[in-house]
Amino acid sequence: MYDNNPTLVGIQKKIDESRQGEAFYREQAEGAGQSSKRFYIESYGCQMNFSDSEIVASILADSGYQPTRFLEEADLILINTCSIREKAEETVRKRLRIFDKVKGQRPGTLVGVLGCMAERLKSKFLEEEKLVDLVVGPDAYRDLPSLIGTAEDGDKGINVFLSREETYADISPLRLDSNGVAAFISIMRGCDNMCSFCVVPFTRGRERSRNAFSIVAEAAGLFEKGYREVTLLGQNVDSYKWENPEDGERVTFARLLEMVAKVSPELRVRFSTSHPKDITDEVLFTIARYENICSYIHLPVQSGNSRILELMNRTYGREWYMNKVRRIYEVIPDCAISSDIITGFCTETEEEHQDTLSMIEFARYSMSYMFYYSERPGTLAARKYEDDVPMKVKKRRLQEVIRLQTQVSFQHNLKDIGKAFKVLIEGDSKRSDKDFKGRNSQNKMVVFPKVEGLKPGDYCYVKINKATSATLKGEIVEGPEG
Ligand code: 5AD
Ligand code: SF4
């Protein structure tokens, strides 16, 4: 679930130039008056972090802060951080250097570190980065207003307490850089899986699921505001479980999907991320049953080799994963599957790497997020195994994986030529304001010439006539038959 671009992890948060986003900032600023303080927030890493920043924005707005897009006019600069790989942390440290300079020019400005790095480094952050005023972990955002008060009084504000209950269920996120069409909804927090390479269970704590009714209410509220797509977010959505205290009804992820799908047939439902061990037939049948639940599953394999998967503590092997993929295509024949892949995990041999390559072909991934292994302090792998694959080899294997995935993605897209897809229009294409961009159910970006009368948030049918490994191109047609 990390970004929309494999190389994006840790890269500066894109400032969305959508009109709706601009309008939001303008309205907030105009309503704010001269005296109110402004916060600037930058987010890195996974979609969950972007979603958390919207919760933070809501908490700050309630305590009188207004958002700004301009670093230089902020009274409070926040950076929502990612620890998943070393590189992500390096990027954050670089940004902190820049914030220091801004602070130098505007004394009194506070700088706060939020999210996974805050949690991982705790008070060490304050020792290492002297000019950071606030360190706030992912479960402590409600405490921000009081921590800001502490920092304003000249002390350091720190809260990295991890909770077993916090889901921010009652907080209505402030949609910061939204296109007004698609939004994220967090349905759970934390992770209990303990994949040996992963720092997330340490930075985000134990898994807990959010009240199902608050999720449905958030989806309904977004639909009323004109949104037409929601992505249900969690580190491991298929292990979502919530019990209604009133009647004891147990809501599984399949049931939750159905509840959200029923908000309106015009509201598309996506979700991320699925752990292969937890995705059930019931979920697959639910996806197949509802046209508005998208035919797309992000099903990270990590490695195609059973021995490596065991070392990774993924709790499935190669054959088991392959059967899951077969089952998905059987139940949802038009489903696109994507993956996360790590190359050069501890002790990985060339043959084992070949198994990952062959898995990409077997599973026919529409796309993958691909990384070389980066040892993270405190993880099971860091404690138990030697990080013994040389960097050069890790990177070469990564290049091989990327090359093959690009070919497989291209083949996947070529198969779409001649088909007509229902597309949800998201806005102007990046290259030309004469074209719209939108996505089909399989989560593929589709670019096509605008026609009169259609606008972002509308659905249309597009017949595909051209494909690259990343995008489909086509023209609007009357209906599914093209
Ligand atoms: N090194 C490289 N990639 C990692 N990921 C998680 N931890 C690491 C690590 N230590 C990748 C996994 C995961 C994705 C979110 O990031 O592929 O699914
Ligand atoms: Fe990390 Fe594994 Fe949990 Fe994903 S499922 S967050 S990779 S521990």
Tab-separated table of N, CA and C in Angstrom, residues 95-154:
chain	number	residue	atom	x	y	z
A	95	ARG	N	14.576	16.840	4.852
A	95	ARG	CA	13.510	17.847	4.948
A	95	ARG	C	13.634	18.630	6.257
A	96	LEU	N	14.019	17.936	7.315
A	96	LEU	CA	14.162	18.619	8.612
A	96	LEU	C	15.236	19.709	8.549
A	97	ARG	N	16.300	19.458	7.761
A	97	ARG	CA	17.338	20.491	7.579
A	97	ARG	C	16.710	21.751	6.973
A	98	ILE	N	15.825	21.527	6.005
A	98	ILE	CA	15.189	22.675	5.334
A	98	ILE	C	14.255	23.400	6.300
A	99	PHE	N	13.527	22.629	7.086
A	99	PHE	CA	12.621	23.258	8.062
A	99	PHE	C	13.420	24.107	9.063
A	100	ASP	N	14.605	23.618	9.406
A	100	ASP	CA	15.471	24.374	10.314
A	100	ASP	C	15.736	25.778	9.793
A	101	LYS	N	15.996	25.838	8.482
A	101	LYS	CA	16.294	27.140	7.880
A	101	LYS	C	15.087	28.056	7.973
A	102	VAL	N	13.915	27.500	7.669
A	102	VAL	CA	12.689	28.299	7.729
A	102	VAL	C	12.502	28.818	9.150
A	103	LYS	N	12.764	27.938	10.089
A	103	LYS	CA	12.612	28.287	11.498
A	103	LYS	C	13.556	29.430	11.886
A	104	GLY	N	14.754	29.373	11.315
A	104	GLY	CA	15.736	30.420	11.576
A	104	GLY	C	15.227	31.786	11.145
A	105	GLN	N	14.463	31.778	10.029
A	105	GLN	CA	13.945	33.054	9.527
A	105	GLN	C	12.673	33.491	10.238
A	106	ARG	N	12.007	32.549	10.858
A	106	ARG	CA	10.734	32.863	11.542
A	106	ARG	C	10.775	32.313	12.957
A	107	PRO	N	11.468	32.999	13.845
A	107	PRO	CA	11.585	32.465	15.211
A	107	PRO	C	10.194	32.246	15.816
A	108	GLY	N	10.086	31.198	16.595
A	108	GLY	CA	8.778	30.899	17.197
A	108	GLY	C	8.035	29.816	16.436
A	109	THR	N	8.483	29.545	15.196
A	109	THR	CA	7.855	28.455	14.439
A	109	THR	C	8.183	27.130	15.130
A	110	LEU	N	7.164	26.272	15.244
A	110	LEU	CA	7.404	24.958	15.848
A	110	LEU	C	7.525	23.899	14.763
A	111	VAL	N	8.419	22.935	14.980
A	111	VAL	CA	8.566	21.825	14.039
A	111	VAL	C	8.238	20.526	14.769
A	112	GLY	N	7.352	19.749	14.163
A	112	GLY	CA	6.957	18.498	14.805
A	112	GLY	C	7.142	17.298	13.890
A	113	VAL	N	7.597	16.198	14.483
A	113	VAL	CA	7.750	14.951	13.738
A	113	VAL	C	6.646	13.999	14.176
A	114	LEU	N	5.884	13.521	13.201
A	114	LEU	CA	4.775	12.613	13.490
A	114	LEU	C	5.059	11.236	12.880
A	115	GLY	N	4.279	10.264	13.286
A	115	GLY	CA	4.264	8.981	12.586
A	115	GLY	C	5.355	8.014	12.988
A	116	CYS	N	5.708	7.144	12.019
A	116	CYS	CA	6.522	5.966	12.332
A	116	CYS	C	7.920	6.292	12.839
A	117	MET	N	8.557	7.323	12.275
A	117	MET	CA	9.910	7.655	12.739
A	117	MET	C	9.875	8.206	14.154
A	118	ALA	N	8.833	8.965	14.457
A	118	ALA	CA	8.668	9.501	15.811
A	118	ALA	C	8.561	8.324	16.775
A	119	GLU	N	7.793	7.320	16.375
A	119	GLU	CA	7.575	6.167	17.239
A	119	GLU	C	8.851	5.347	17.382
A	120	ARG	N	9.564	5.186	16.277
A	120	ARG	CA	10.756	4.342	16.305
A	120	ARG	C	11.875	4.963	17.140
A	121	LEU	N	12.052	6.261	16.978
A	121	LEU	CA	13.218	6.894	17.615
A	121	LEU	C	12.896	7.544	18.970
A	122	LYS	N	11.621	7.791	19.188
A	122	LYS	CA	11.149	8.363	20.464
A	122	LYS	C	11.998	9.571	20.880
A	123	SER	N	12.443	9.586	22.145
A	123	SER	CA	13.153	10.779	22.623
A	123	SER	C	14.523	10.942	21.955
A	124	LYS	N	15.009	9.837	21.346
A	124	LYS	CA	16.290	9.936	20.625
A	124	LYS	C	16.225	11.014	19.549
A	125	PHE	N	15.020	11.175	19.012
A	125	PHE	CA	14.831	12.187	17.972
A	125	PHE	C	15.207	13.572	18.481
A	126	LEU	N	14.805	13.831	19.726
A	126	LEU	CA	15.062	15.160	20.294
A	126	LEU	C	16.556	15.385	20.519
A	127	GLU	N	17.260	14.263	20.797
A	127	GLU	CA	18.715	14.389	20.971
A	127	GLU	C	19.389	14.569	19.618
A	128	GLU	N	18.922	13.766	18.628
A	128	GLU	CA	19.577	13.808	17.317
A	128	GLU	C	19.239	15.066	16.543
A	129	GLU	N	17.983	15.473	16.613
A	129	GLU	CA	17.520	16.616	15.815
A	129	GLU	C	17.136	17.714	16.803
A	130	LYS	N	18.111	18.506	17.168
A	130	LYS	CA	17.916	19.474	18.253
A	130	LYS	C	16.760	20.450	18.008
A	131	LEU	N	16.500	20.725	16.745
A	131	LEU	CA	15.508	21.769	16.494
A	131	LEU	C	14.074	21.258	16.342
A	132	VAL	N	13.893	19.981	16.604
A	132	VAL	CA	12.536	19.440	16.590
A	132	VAL	C	11.876	19.742	17.933
A	133	ASP	N	10.643	20.286	17.885
A	133	ASP	CA	9.965	20.671	19.129
A	133	ASP	C	8.962	19.628	19.604
A	134	LEU	N	8.430	18.867	18.624
A	134	LEU	CA	7.382	17.900	18.966
A	134	LEU	C	7.703	16.550	18.351
A	135	VAL	N	7.477	15.492	19.123
A	135	VAL	CA	7.630	14.131	18.605
A	135	VAL	C	6.357	13.389	18.990
A	136	VAL	N	5.562	13.016	17.975
A	136	VAL	CA	4.241	12.471	18.272
A	136	VAL	C	4.006	11.187	17.474
A	137	GLY	N	3.792	10.100	18.181
A	137	GLY	CA	3.574	8.793	17.547
A	137	GLY	C	2.172	8.671	16.972
A	138	PRO	N	1.935	7.630	16.160
A	138	PRO	CA	0.680	7.491	15.408
A	138	PRO	C	-0.587	7.368	16.258
A	139	ASP	N	-0.437	6.991	17.519
A	139	ASP	CA	-1.646	6.850	18.343
A	139	ASP	C	-1.857	8.040	19.284
A	140	ALA	N	-1.044	9.079	19.134
A	140	ALA	CA	-1.095	10.173	20.122
A	140	ALA	C	-1.562	11.505	19.532
A	141	TYR	N	-2.200	11.447	18.355
A	141	TYR	CA	-2.532	12.713	17.696
A	141	TYR	C	-3.560	13.562	18.443
A	142	ARG	N	-4.401	12.902	19.231
A	142	ARG	CA	-5.380	13.698	19.994
A	142	ARG	C	-4.683	14.625	20.989
A	143	ASP	N	-3.470	14.246	21.341
A	143	ASP	CA	-2.721	14.994	22.349
A	143	ASP	C	-1.989	16.194	21.734
A	144	LEU	N	-2.059	16.328	20.410
A	144	LEU	CA	-1.288	17.392	19.736
A	144	LEU	C	-1.526	18.790	20.308
A	145	PRO	N	-2.807	19.213	20.475
A	145	PRO	CA	-3.005	20.575	20.984
A	145	PRO	C	-2.277	20.812	22.307
A	146	SER	N	-2.318	19.829	23.214
A	146	SER	CA	-1.655	20.075	24.498
A	146	SER	C	-0.134	20.014	24.345
A	147	LEU	N	0.346	19.155	23.455
A	147	LEU	CA	1.800	19.093	23.222
A	147	LEU	C	2.306	20.390	22.594
A	148	ILE	N	1.473	20.981	21.736
A	148	ILE	CA	1.847	22.264	21.125
A	148	ILE	C	1.969	23.314	22.237
A	149	GLY	N	1.027	23.260	23.166
A	149	GLY	CA	1.068	24.186	24.312
A	149	GLY	C	2.384	24.042	25.079
A	150	THR	N	2.760	22.789	25.318
A	150	THR	CA	4.023	22.535	26.029
A	150	THR	C	5.193	23.141	25.259
A	151	ALA	N	5.186	22.913	23.945
A	151	ALA	CA	6.300	23.411	23.122
A	151	ALA	C	6.311	24.935	23.074
A	152	GLU	N	5.123	25.536	23.066
A	152	GLU	CA	5.062	27.003	23.061
A	152	GLU	C	5.644	27.578	24.350
A	153	ASP	N	5.521	26.787	25.413
A	153	ASP	CA	6.094	27.242	26.691
A	153	ASP	C	7.601	26.985	26.767
A	154	GLY	N	8.142	26.456	25.685
A	154	GLY	CA	9.596	26.291	25.634
A	154	GLY	C	10.095	24.895	25.968
